[in-house]
Coordinates of C-alpha atoms in Angstrom, one line a residue:
Chain M
X242 CA 21.0 -8.7 31.8
X243 CA 17.2 -9.1 31.9
X244 CA 15.0 -7.0 29.6
X245 CA 12.3 -4.9 31.3
X246 CA 9.0 -6.9 31.3
X247 CA 7.3 -4.8 28.6
X248 CA 10.0 -5.7 26.1
X249 CA 9.4 -9.4 26.6
X250 CA 6.7 -9.9 24.0
X251 CA 6.8 -12.6 21.4
X252 CA 6.3 -10.2 18.4
X253 CA 9.2 -8.0 19.5
X254 CA 11.6 -10.9 20.1
X255 CA 10.7 -12.8 16.9
X256 CA 10.7 -9.6 14.8
X257 CA 14.1 -8.5 16.2
X258 CA 15.5 -12.0 15.5
X259 CA 14.3 -12.0 11.9
X260 CA 15.4 -8.4 11.2
X261 CA 18.8 -9.0 12.8
X262 CA 19.4 -12.1 10.7
X263 CA 18.5 -10.4 7.5
X264 CA 20.6 -7.3 8.3
X265 CA 23.6 -9.5 9.1
X266 CA 23.1 -11.5 5.9
X267 CA 23.0 -8.2 3.9
X268 CA 25.9 -6.5 5.6
X269 CA 28.2 -9.6 5.4
X270 CA 26.9 -10.7 2.0
X271 CA 30.4 -10.9 0.5
X272 CA 31.6 -13.2 3.3
X273 CA 28.4 -15.3 3.6
X274 CA 27.8 -15.9 -0.1
X275 CA 28.9 -19.3 -1.4
X276 CA 29.2 -18.3 -5.1
X277 CA 29.5 -15.2 -7.2
X278 CA 26.1 -13.7 -8.1
X279 CA 26.8 -14.1 -11.8
X280 CA 28.6 -17.4 -11.6
X281 CA 26.7 -19.9 -13.7
X282 CA 26.5 -23.7 -13.2
X283 CA 24.7 -24.9 -16.3
X284 CA 24.8 -28.5 -15.2
X285 CA 22.8 -27.6 -12.1
X286 CA 20.0 -25.4 -13.5
X287 CA 16.9 -25.2 -11.4
X288 CA 18.3 -27.4 -8.7
X289 CA 16.4 -27.6 -5.4
X290 CA 18.4 -27.0 -2.2
X291 CA 21.6 -29.0 -2.1
X292 CA 24.8 -28.9 -0.1
X293 CA 26.6 -26.7 -2.6
X294 CA 23.5 -24.5 -3.4
X295 CA 21.7 -24.0 -0.1
X296 CA 18.6 -22.5 -1.7
X297 CA 19.0 -24.1 -5.1
X298 CA 19.8 -22.3 -8.4
X299 CA 18.0 -20.3 -11.1
X300 CA 17.6 -20.8 -14.9
X301 CA 21.3 -20.1 -15.5
X302 CA 22.4 -22.3 -12.5
X303 CA 23.3 -19.2 -10.5
X304 CA 23.3 -19.7 -6.8
X305 CA 20.1 -18.4 -5.2
X306 CA 21.3 -18.0 -1.7
X307 CA 24.2 -15.7 -2.9
X308 CA 21.8 -13.7 -5.1
X309 CA 19.2 -13.3 -2.4
X310 CA 21.6 -12.0 0.2
X311 CA 23.0 -9.5 -2.2
X312 CA 19.4 -8.6 -3.1
X313 CA 18.8 -8.0 0.5
X314 CA 21.4 -5.3 0.4
X315 CA 19.5 -3.4 -2.3
X316 CA 16.1 -3.8 -0.6
X317 CA 17.5 -2.7 2.8
X318 CA 19.5 0.2 1.4
X319 CA 16.5 1.6 -0.4
X320 CA 14.3 1.0 2.6
X321 CA 16.8 2.8 4.8
X322 CA 17.0 5.9 2.6
X323 CA 13.3 6.1 2.1
X324 CA 12.5 5.6 5.8
X325 CA 15.1 8.1 6.9
X326 CA 14.0 10.8 4.5
X327 CA 10.2 10.3 4.7
X328 CA 10.4 10.1 8.5
X329 CA 12.3 13.4 8.7
X330 CA 10.0 15.2 6.3
X331 CA 6.9 13.8 7.9
X332 CA 8.0 14.5 11.4
X333 CA 8.9 18.1 10.5
X334 CA 5.6 18.6 8.9
X335 CA 3.7 17.0 11.7
X336 CA 5.5 19.0 14.4
X337 CA 4.9 22.3 12.6
X338 CA 1.3 21.6 11.9
X339 CA 0.5 20.3 15.4
X340 CA 2.4 23.0 17.3
X341 CA 1.6 26.1 15.3
X342 CA -1.9 25.2 14.4
X343 CA -4.1 27.7 12.4
X344 CA -3.2 28.3 8.8
X345 CA 0.1 26.4 9.0
X346 CA -1.8 23.3 10.2
X347 CA -4.6 23.8 7.6
X348 CA -2.2 24.1 4.6
X349 CA 0.2 21.4 5.7
X350 CA -2.5 18.9 6.4
X351 CA -4.3 19.6 3.1
X352 CA -1.0 19.0 1.3
X353 CA -0.6 15.7 3.2
X354 CA -4.2 14.7 2.3
X355 CA -3.5 15.3 -1.4
X356 CA -0.5 13.0 -1.4
X357 CA -2.3 10.5 0.7
X358 CA -5.1 10.5 -1.9
X359 CA -3.0 8.8 -4.6
X360 CA -2.6 5.0 -4.5
X361 CA 1.0 4.6 -3.4
X362 CA 2.1 2.2 -6.1
X363 CA 0.5 4.2 -8.9
X364 CA 2.2 7.4 -8.0
X365 CA 5.5 5.6 -7.4
X366 CA 5.3 4.0 -10.8
X367 CA 4.6 7.3 -12.5
X368 CA 7.6 8.9 -10.7
X369 CA 9.9 6.2 -11.7
X370 CA 8.5 6.3 -15.3
X371 CA 9.3 10.0 -15.4
X372 CA 12.7 10.0 -13.6
X373 CA 14.0 6.7 -14.9
X374 CA 15.1 3.7 -12.8
X375 CA 17.9 3.9 -10.2
X376 CA 18.3 3.6 -6.5
X377 CA 17.7 7.2 -5.6
X378 CA 14.7 7.5 -7.9
X379 CA 13.1 4.3 -6.5
X380 CA 13.7 5.6 -3.0
X381 CA 12.2 9.0 -4.0
X382 CA 9.1 7.3 -5.5
X383 CA 8.5 5.6 -2.1
X384 CA 9.2 8.8 -0.1
X385 CA 6.6 10.8 -2.0
X386 CA 3.8 8.8 -0.5
X387 CA 5.4 7.5 2.7
X388 CA 6.0 10.8 4.5
X389 CA 2.3 11.4 4.9
X390 CA 1.8 8.7 7.5
X391 CA 4.4 10.2 9.8
X392 CA 3.0 13.7 9.3
X393 CA -0.5 12.6 10.4
X394 CA 0.7 10.6 13.4
X395 CA 3.3 13.2 14.6
X396 CA 0.7 16.0 14.2
X397 CA -1.8 14.1 16.4
X398 CA 0.9 13.4 19.0
X399 CA 2.1 17.0 19.0
X400 CA -1.5 18.3 19.5
X401 CA -1.7 16.2 22.6
X402 CA 1.8 17.0 23.9
X403 CA 1.4 20.8 23.3
X404 CA -1.1 21.0 26.2
X405 CA 1.2 19.1 28.7
X406 CA 2.4 21.0 31.7
X407 CA 6.1 20.8 31.0
X408 CA 5.5 22.3 27.5
X409 CA 3.5 25.1 29.0
X410 CA 6.2 25.6 31.6
X411 CA 8.9 25.8 28.9
X412 CA 6.7 28.4 27.1
X413 CA 6.3 30.3 30.3
X414 CA 10.0 30.7 30.9
X415 CA 10.3 32.0 27.4
X416 CA 11.8 29.1 25.4
X417 CA 11.7 29.7 21.7
X418 CA 9.5 27.4 19.5
X419 CA 12.5 25.5 18.1
X420 CA 13.7 24.6 21.6
X421 CA 10.2 23.5 22.7
X422 CA 9.7 21.4 19.5
X423 CA 13.0 19.7 19.6
X424 CA 13.8 19.5 23.3
X425 CA 10.3 19.0 24.8
X426 CA 7.9 17.6 22.2
X427 CA 10.0 15.6 19.8
X428 CA 11.7 13.3 22.5
X429 CA 8.2 12.5 23.8
X430 CA 6.8 11.8 20.4
X431 CA 9.6 9.3 19.6
X432 CA 7.5 6.2 20.5
X433 CA 5.0 6.4 17.7
X434 CA 7.7 7.6 15.3
X435 CA 9.9 4.5 16.0
X436 CA 6.9 2.2 15.6
X437 CA 5.9 3.8 12.3
X438 CA 9.5 3.7 11.0
X439 CA 9.7 0.0 11.7
X440 CA 6.5 -0.7 9.9
X441 CA 7.7 1.8 7.2
X442 CA 10.6 -0.5 6.5
X443 CA 8.2 -3.3 5.6
X444 CA 6.1 -1.1 3.4
X445 CA 9.2 0.3 1.6
X446 CA 10.5 -3.2 1.0
X447 CA 7.2 -4.3 -0.5
X448 CA 7.1 -1.2 -2.7
X449 CA 10.6 -1.6 -3.9
X450 CA 10.1 -5.2 -4.8
X451 CA 6.8 -4.3 -6.5
X452 CA 8.6 -1.8 -8.7
X453 CA 11.4 -4.3 -9.4
X454 CA 8.8 -7.0 -10.1
X455 CA 7.1 -4.8 -12.7
X456 CA 10.5 -4.1 -14.2
X457 CA 10.8 -0.5 -13.0
X458 CA 13.2 -1.1 -10.2
X459 CA 17.0 -1.3 -10.4
X460 CA 18.0 -2.7 -13.7
X461 CA 19.7 -6.1 -14.0
X462 CA 22.3 -7.4 -13.3
X463 CA 21.4 -6.1 -9.8
X464 CA 19.8 -9.2 -8.2
X465 CA 16.8 -7.5 -6.6
X466 CA 14.2 -9.7 -5.0
X467 CA 11.4 -8.4 -7.1
X468 CA 13.2 -9.0 -10.3
X469 CA 14.2 -12.5 -9.3
X470 CA 10.5 -13.2 -8.5
X471 CA 9.5 -11.7 -11.8
X472 CA 11.7 -13.9 -14.0
X473 CA 11.0 -16.8 -11.7
X474 CA 7.3 -16.5 -12.8
X475 CA 8.4 -17.3 -16.4
X476 CA 9.4 -20.8 -15.3
X477 CA 6.6 -21.2 -12.8
X478 CA 4.7 -24.0 -14.5
X479 CA 7.6 -26.4 -14.4
X480 CA 10.0 -24.9 -11.9
X481 CA 8.1 -23.0 -9.3
X482 CA 10.9 -23.1 -6.7
X483 CA 12.6 -20.0 -7.9
X484 CA 9.5 -17.8 -7.6
X485 CA 8.6 -19.3 -4.3
X486 CA 12.0 -18.7 -2.7
X487 CA 12.2 -15.1 -4.0
X488 CA 8.7 -14.3 -2.8
X489 CA 9.3 -16.0 0.6
X490 CA 12.4 -13.9 1.2
X491 CA 10.4 -10.7 0.6
X492 CA 7.6 -11.9 2.9
X493 CA 9.8 -13.0 5.7
X494 CA 11.7 -9.7 5.8
X495 CA 8.5 -7.7 5.7
X496 CA 7.0 -10.0 8.4
X497 CA 10.1 -9.3 10.5
X498 CA 9.7 -5.6 10.4
X499 CA 5.9 -5.8 10.9
X500 CA 6.4 -8.0 14.0
X501 CA 9.1 -5.6 15.3
X502 CA 6.8 -2.7 14.8
X503 CA 3.9 -4.3 16.5
X504 CA 6.1 -5.5 19.3
X505 CA 7.5 -2.0 19.8
X506 CA 4.1 -0.6 19.9
X507 CA 3.1 -3.0 22.6
X508 CA 6.3 -2.1 24.5
X509 CA 6.3 1.7 24.0
X510 CA 2.6 2.4 24.2
X511 CA 0.6 0.3 26.7
X512 CA -2.6 2.1 25.7
X513 CA -2.5 1.3 22.0
X514 CA -5.3 -1.2 22.0
X515 CA -4.0 -2.2 18.5
X516 CA -6.1 0.6 17.1
X517 CA -3.4 1.7 14.7
X518 CA -3.5 -1.7 13.0
X519 CA -6.1 -0.4 10.7
X520 CA -4.1 2.5 9.5
X521 CA -1.3 0.5 8.1
X522 CA -1.0 0.1 4.3
Chain U
X227 CA -26.5 16.8 7.9
X228 CA -27.0 19.0 4.9
X229 CA -24.4 21.5 6.2
X230 CA -22.0 18.6 6.8
X231 CA -22.5 17.3 3.2
X232 CA -21.9 20.8 1.8
X233 CA -18.8 21.3 3.9
X234 CA -17.4 17.9 2.8
X235 CA -18.1 18.7 -0.9
X236 CA -16.4 22.1 -0.6
X237 CA -13.3 20.5 0.9
X238 CA -13.2 18.3 -2.2
X239 CA -12.4 21.3 -4.4
X240 CA -9.0 22.3 -3.0
X241 CA -8.2 18.6 -2.8
X242 CA -8.9 18.0 -6.4
X243 CA -7.0 21.2 -7.4
X244 CA -4.0 19.9 -5.5
X245 CA -4.2 16.5 -7.1
X246 CA -4.3 18.2 -10.6
X247 CA -1.2 20.2 -9.6
X248 CA 0.7 17.1 -8.5
X249 CA -0.3 15.2 -11.6
X250 CA 0.7 18.1 -13.8
X251 CA 4.0 18.4 -11.8
X252 CA 5.0 14.9 -13.1
X253 CA 5.8 16.5 -16.4
X254 CA 8.0 19.1 -14.8
X255 CA 10.0 16.3 -13.1
X256 CA 11.4 15.0 -16.4
X257 CA 15.1 15.8 -16.6
X258 CA 15.9 17.6 -19.9
X259 CA 13.5 18.1 -22.8
X260 CA 10.4 16.1 -22.0
X261 CA 9.5 15.7 -25.7
X262 CA 12.8 14.0 -26.7
X263 CA 12.9 12.0 -23.5
X264 CA 9.4 10.7 -24.1
X265 CA 9.9 9.8 -27.7
X266 CA 13.3 8.1 -27.2
X267 CA 16.6 8.5 -28.9
X268 CA 15.5 7.4 -32.4
X269 CA 12.8 10.1 -32.8
X270 CA 13.2 12.6 -35.6
X271 CA 13.5 16.3 -34.8
X272 CA 10.1 16.8 -36.5
X273 CA 8.3 14.3 -34.3
X274 CA 9.9 15.9 -31.3
X275 CA 8.8 19.4 -32.4
X276 CA 5.3 18.1 -33.0
X277 CA 5.1 16.6 -29.5
X278 CA 6.5 19.9 -28.0
X279 CA 3.6 21.7 -29.7
X280 CA 1.0 19.1 -28.6
X281 CA 2.2 19.2 -25.0
X282 CA 2.5 23.0 -25.2
X283 CA 6.1 22.8 -24.0
X284 CA 7.0 26.1 -25.7
X285 CA 4.8 27.9 -23.2
X286 CA 5.8 28.7 -19.6
X287 CA 4.7 26.1 -17.0
X288 CA 1.9 28.3 -15.4
X289 CA 0.2 28.8 -18.8
X290 CA 0.4 25.0 -19.4
X291 CA -1.1 24.3 -16.0
X292 CA -3.9 26.7 -16.7
X293 CA -4.6 25.1 -20.1
X294 CA -4.3 21.6 -18.6
X295 CA -6.9 22.6 -16.0
X296 CA -9.3 24.2 -18.4
X297 CA -9.2 21.1 -20.6
X298 CA -9.8 18.9 -17.5
X299 CA -12.9 20.9 -16.7
X300 CA -14.2 19.9 -20.1
X301 CA -13.4 16.3 -19.5
X302 CA -10.4 16.4 -21.8
X303 CA -7.4 14.7 -20.4
X304 CA -5.4 15.1 -23.6
X305 CA -4.4 12.5 -26.3
X306 CA -2.3 9.5 -25.8
X307 CA 1.1 9.8 -27.5
X308 CA 1.3 6.2 -28.6
X309 CA -2.4 5.1 -29.0
X310 CA -4.1 7.4 -31.3
X311 CA -7.1 8.0 -29.0
X312 CA -8.2 10.4 -26.3
X313 CA -6.9 9.5 -22.9
X314 CA -10.4 9.8 -21.3
X315 CA -11.8 7.3 -23.9
X316 CA -9.0 4.8 -23.2
X317 CA -9.5 5.1 -19.5
X318 CA -13.3 4.8 -19.6
X319 CA -12.9 1.6 -21.6
X320 CA -10.8 0.0 -18.9
X321 CA -12.3 1.5 -15.8
X322 CA -15.2 -1.0 -15.4
X323 CA -12.9 -4.0 -15.1
X324 CA -10.9 -2.5 -12.4
X325 CA -13.8 -1.2 -10.4
X326 CA -15.5 -4.7 -10.7
X327 CA -12.3 -6.3 -9.4
X328 CA -11.9 -3.9 -6.6
X329 CA -15.5 -4.1 -5.4
X330 CA -15.5 -7.9 -5.4
X331 CA -12.1 -7.9 -3.6
X332 CA -13.6 -5.4 -1.0
X333 CA -16.5 -7.7 -0.4
X334 CA -14.2 -10.7 0.1
X335 CA -12.0 -8.6 2.4
X336 CA -14.9 -7.5 4.5
X337 CA -16.4 -11.0 4.7
X338 CA -13.2 -12.7 5.6
X339 CA -11.9 -9.9 7.8
X340 CA -15.0 -9.4 9.8
X341 CA -15.7 -13.1 10.3
X342 CA -12.1 -13.8 11.5
X343 CA -12.0 -10.7 13.7
X344 CA -15.3 -11.5 15.4
X345 CA -14.4 -15.1 16.0
X346 CA -11.0 -14.2 17.3
X347 CA -12.4 -11.6 19.7
X348 CA -15.1 -13.7 21.1
X349 CA -12.6 -16.5 21.7
X350 CA -9.8 -14.3 22.9
X351 CA -6.6 -16.3 23.8
X352 CA -7.9 -19.5 22.2
X353 CA -6.2 -21.5 19.4
X354 CA -8.7 -20.0 16.9
X355 CA -7.7 -16.5 18.0
X356 CA -4.0 -17.3 17.6
X357 CA -4.5 -18.8 14.2
X358 CA -6.5 -15.9 13.0
X359 CA -4.0 -13.4 14.1
X360 CA -1.1 -15.4 12.6
X361 CA -3.1 -15.4 9.3
X362 CA -3.6 -11.6 9.7
X363 CA 0.1 -11.0 10.3
X364 CA 1.0 -13.1 7.2
X365 CA -1.7 -11.4 5.1
X366 CA -0.2 -7.9 6.0
X367 CA 3.3 -9.1 5.2
X368 CA 2.6 -11.0 2.0
X369 CA 3.2 -9.1 -1.3
X370 CA 0.0 -9.2 -3.3
X371 CA 1.8 -10.3 -6.5
X372 CA 3.4 -13.2 -4.7
X373 CA 0.2 -14.4 -3.2
X374 CA -1.4 -14.0 -6.6
X375 CA 1.3 -16.2 -8.1
X376 CA 0.9 -18.9 -5.4
X377 CA -2.9 -19.0 -5.8
X378 CA -2.5 -19.3 -9.5
X379 CA 0.1 -22.1 -9.1
X380 CA -2.1 -24.0 -6.8
X381 CA -5.6 -23.6 -8.1
X382 CA -4.9 -23.0 -11.8
X383 CA -1.7 -24.8 -12.7
X384 CA -1.5 -27.7 -10.3
X385 CA -5.2 -28.5 -9.5
X386 CA -6.6 -27.0 -12.7
X387 CA -9.8 -25.9 -11.0
X388 CA -9.9 -22.3 -12.1
X389 CA -8.7 -20.3 -15.1
X390 CA -5.3 -18.8 -14.6
X391 CA -5.7 -15.5 -16.5
X392 CA -8.2 -13.3 -18.2
X393 CA -11.7 -12.0 -17.5
X394 CA -15.0 -13.6 -18.3
X395 CA -18.1 -11.6 -19.3
X396 CA -18.4 -8.5 -17.1
X397 CA -20.3 -9.4 -13.9
X398 CA -23.3 -7.2 -14.6
X399 CA -23.9 -8.6 -18.1
X400 CA -23.2 -12.1 -16.8
X401 CA -25.9 -11.6 -14.1
X402 CA -28.3 -10.5 -16.8
X403 CA -27.4 -13.5 -18.9
X404 CA -27.9 -15.8 -15.9
X405 CA -31.4 -14.3 -15.4
X406 CA -32.3 -15.1 -19.0
X407 CA -31.3 -18.7 -18.5
X408 CA -27.6 -18.8 -19.1
X409 CA -26.2 -19.5 -15.7
X410 CA -22.9 -20.9 -17.1
X411 CA -21.9 -17.3 -18.2
X412 CA -22.1 -16.1 -14.6
X413 CA -20.3 -19.1 -13.3
X414 CA -17.5 -18.5 -15.9
X415 CA -17.2 -14.8 -14.8
X416 CA -17.0 -15.9 -11.1
X417 CA -14.4 -18.5 -12.0
X418 CA -12.3 -15.8 -13.6
X419 CA -12.6 -13.2 -10.9
X420 CA -12.2 -15.5 -7.9
X421 CA -8.3 -15.8 -7.8
X422 CA -7.4 -12.2 -8.6
X423 CA -10.1 -10.9 -6.2
X424 CA -8.8 -13.2 -3.4
X425 CA -5.2 -12.2 -4.0
X426 CA -6.1 -8.6 -3.9
X427 CA -8.4 -9.0 -0.9
X428 CA -5.9 -10.8 1.4
X429 CA -4.0 -7.8 2.6
X430 CA -7.2 -5.8 3.4
X431 CA -8.9 -8.8 5.0
X432 CA -5.9 -9.1 7.3
X433 CA -6.0 -5.5 8.3
X434 CA -9.8 -5.5 8.7
X435 CA -9.7 -8.6 10.9
X436 CA -7.1 -7.1 13.3
X437 CA -9.2 -3.9 13.5
X438 CA -12.5 -5.8 14.1
X439 CA -10.9 -7.9 16.7
X440 CA -9.5 -4.9 18.6
X441 CA -12.7 -3.0 18.2
X442 CA -14.8 -6.0 19.4
X443 CA -12.6 -6.6 22.4
X444 CA -13.1 -2.9 23.4
X445 CA -16.9 -3.0 23.0
X446 CA -17.2 -6.4 24.8
X447 CA -15.9 -4.7 27.9
X448 CA -18.5 -1.9 27.8
X449 CA -21.2 -1.6 30.4
X450 CA -24.1 -2.0 27.9
X451 CA -22.8 -5.5 27.0
X452 CA -22.7 -6.4 30.7
X453 CA -26.2 -5.1 31.0
X454 CA -27.3 -7.1 28.1
X455 CA -25.9 -10.3 29.7
X456 CA -27.5 -9.3 33.0
X457 CA -30.9 -9.0 31.3
X458 CA -30.4 -12.7 30.6
X459 CA -29.9 -12.4 26.8
X460 CA -28.2 -15.3 25.0
X461 CA -24.5 -14.9 24.2
X462 CA -25.1 -15.1 20.5
X463 CA -27.7 -12.3 20.6
X464 CA -25.4 -10.1 22.7
X465 CA -22.5 -10.5 20.4
X466 CA -24.4 -9.9 17.2
X467 CA -27.1 -7.4 18.2
X468 CA -25.2 -5.4 20.8
X469 CA -21.5 -5.7 20.5
X470 CA -21.0 -6.3 16.8
X471 CA -23.0 -3.4 15.6
X472 CA -21.1 -1.0 17.8
X473 CA -17.7 -2.5 16.9
X474 CA -18.4 -2.1 13.2
X475 CA -18.3 1.7 13.3
X476 CA -14.6 2.3 13.4
X477 CA -14.2 -0.4 10.7
X478 CA -16.4 1.5 8.3
X479 CA -14.0 4.4 8.1
X480 CA -11.1 2.1 7.3
X481 CA -13.1 0.4 4.5
X482 CA -12.9 3.6 2.5
X483 CA -9.2 3.8 2.9
X484 CA -8.9 0.1 1.9
X485 CA -10.6 0.8 -1.3
X486 CA -7.8 3.1 -2.3
X487 CA -5.3 0.4 -1.4
X488 CA -7.3 -2.1 -3.5
X489 CA -7.1 0.2 -6.5
X490 CA -3.4 0.5 -6.1
X491 CA -3.1 -3.3 -5.5
X492 CA -5.1 -3.8 -8.7
X493 CA -2.1 -2.6 -10.7
X494 CA -0.1 -5.6 -9.6
X495 CA -3.0 -8.1 -9.5
X496 CA -4.1 -7.2 -13.0
X497 CA -0.6 -7.6 -14.3
X498 CA -0.3 -11.1 -12.9
X499 CA -3.8 -12.3 -13.9
X500 CA -3.9 -10.4 -17.3
X501 CA -7.1 -8.7 -16.1
X502 CA -7.9 -6.1 -18.7
X503 CA -8.3 -3.1 -16.4
X504 CA -6.8 0.2 -15.5
X505 CA -3.9 -1.4 -13.7
X506 CA -2.7 -3.3 -16.8
X507 CA -3.1 0.0 -18.8
X508 CA -0.9 1.7 -16.2
X509 CA 1.9 -0.7 -16.8
X510 CA 1.6 -0.3 -20.6
X511 CA 1.5 3.5 -20.3
X512 CA 4.5 3.5 -18.0
X513 CA 6.6 1.2 -20.1
X514 CA 5.9 3.4 -23.1
X515 CA 6.3 6.6 -21.0
X516 CA 3.1 7.8 -22.5
X517 CA 2.8 10.8 -20.2
X518 CA -0.7 12.2 -21.0
X519 CA -2.0 8.7 -20.4
X520 CA 0.0 8.3 -17.2
X521 CA -1.3 11.6 -15.9
X522 CA -4.8 10.7 -16.8
X523 CA -4.6 7.4 -15.0
X524 CA -3.0 8.8 -11.9
X525 CA -5.7 11.5 -11.7
X526 CA -8.5 9.0 -12.3
X527 CA -7.2 6.8 -9.4
X528 CA -7.0 9.8 -7.1
X529 CA -10.4 11.1 -8.0
X530 CA -12.1 7.7 -7.5
X531 CA -10.3 7.4 -4.2
X532 CA -11.4 10.9 -3.1
X533 CA -15.1 10.2 -4.1
X534 CA -15.1 6.8 -2.3
X535 CA -13.8 8.4 0.9
X536 CA -16.4 11.1 0.6
X537 CA -19.2 8.6 0.4
X538 CA -17.7 6.6 3.3
X539 CA -17.5 9.8 5.4
X540 CA -21.1 10.7 4.6
X541 CA -22.3 7.2 5.5
X542 CA -20.3 7.4 8.7
X543 CA -21.9 10.7 9.6
X544 CA -25.3 9.3 8.8
X545 CA -24.7 6.4 11.2
X546 CA -22.9 8.3 13.9
X547 CA -24.3 11.7 14.8
X548 CA -21.2 12.6 16.8
X549 CA -19.2 13.0 13.6
X550 CA -21.4 15.6 11.9
X551 CA -22.1 17.6 15.1
X552 CA -18.5 17.5 16.4

């Protein structure tokens, strides 16, 4: 089966491949891991890549490959939760603001602006500091900032779609607002939402690993990427491998989602002119 | 223009109010009794009671919000729980270092981003274009703390060219020293700020370069560019005088947003490079769960961000009349 031509762009293909590989590694981590994540091999501490330890080992001789693919589970789970929730909240806010206009729009968008006005990581840190670490709290800290982007984009799209003939026609035959919003407007606004969600995965993974890196993510023994990178830095002068591999896995994953997002934008919106590139965090 | 400025300033008031409410709301999020949570399990009942009184926890939340707000209006952000000092004093002492880092990073980001974007756009489809855009994609995807570590590893640890951590003399003072015949002070400050500023700038540079490229490509297709060529102007002059100046407009509005991202990124960069600014203070405050200090820092970040955006919007309106009239 051949893909339609617009789906055949390099970003989309490369992004899909990277994301698929990482998702498979995370889902099948128990089968793909070669060692237990806590299994120590003190004779092979800080080994580079070998046949037994594909990505080498850490300061306790624990297998990095196994730890990283289990770490991928944490990152992806938190990213999934935060993208799903922030996307739902943001889309609802954006639809309501764009469709109803007037005071609804004014109030909802001012609230969005307020949350957008805090540097994401600072607010996330403050929330984790208050609520304590844990998967849900970390996801919540990411959501508090992330929904704003969806709200703004969905509002803009809704404003445009509201004036379309088919929406006016639905109104004329007496469809109620809920029906118009969910049956007419939402399906046509899915393009930008999907693109944002894909880019949102990248942002969520960077935020989660930043929190873990600073020591406010999931507590050990959970092998989060950020934490692995963080303790890797302690040995960086003599054994930089650990920090390099941990950081590279974060970067490659984020790169995958960003390429996927850019590729989807090219495929779903031919008029994009890469304008939205500047709005990404 | 005056009406526009007034409107923008008025809009700032509900915005600031909302930010205060969010910041205040952090305290309400704490599960259980905030005083005992903040002080930890070993705290004596007396200490907990004292803190309850200081934080006003015995009053209902709306009275506390009112009091918090009245204090803020007088510039009082409360007292730090663990450092026996007013929050505003602690923050003022750290603010300079963070602003210096963010401004230098913003300059780097603009220089690198604009240069790469213009080169890529004028040579669309060439190898240089591809390389610039690969760089931009990597820059967007690379966590700032990892890039910081890699730069430190290469330039400080392996090559030994630059200091790995710390801050030299503040740049303003260092410039003054350089003018009075001590250039080595300024050089030392530059050497210290180079790596953290570069690490912090990379992400913004990447985003700016993509935006400049897209904006340049759009402008280069405009009729006035063709007219300029038709007049027989040299390519260089057309690109710089005609295309570039118009392409820069949309970029200006993003630069304000980037400043906010840079302030946030500073939290991570400062931790890695032991840069004595607000970011490092944030981490200390958060590990100690020093809530008044955390609230003060969060609010300070938000207010700086709002002010920077205001300035950018006003500049934008000054440059482009369509904004203030529209």
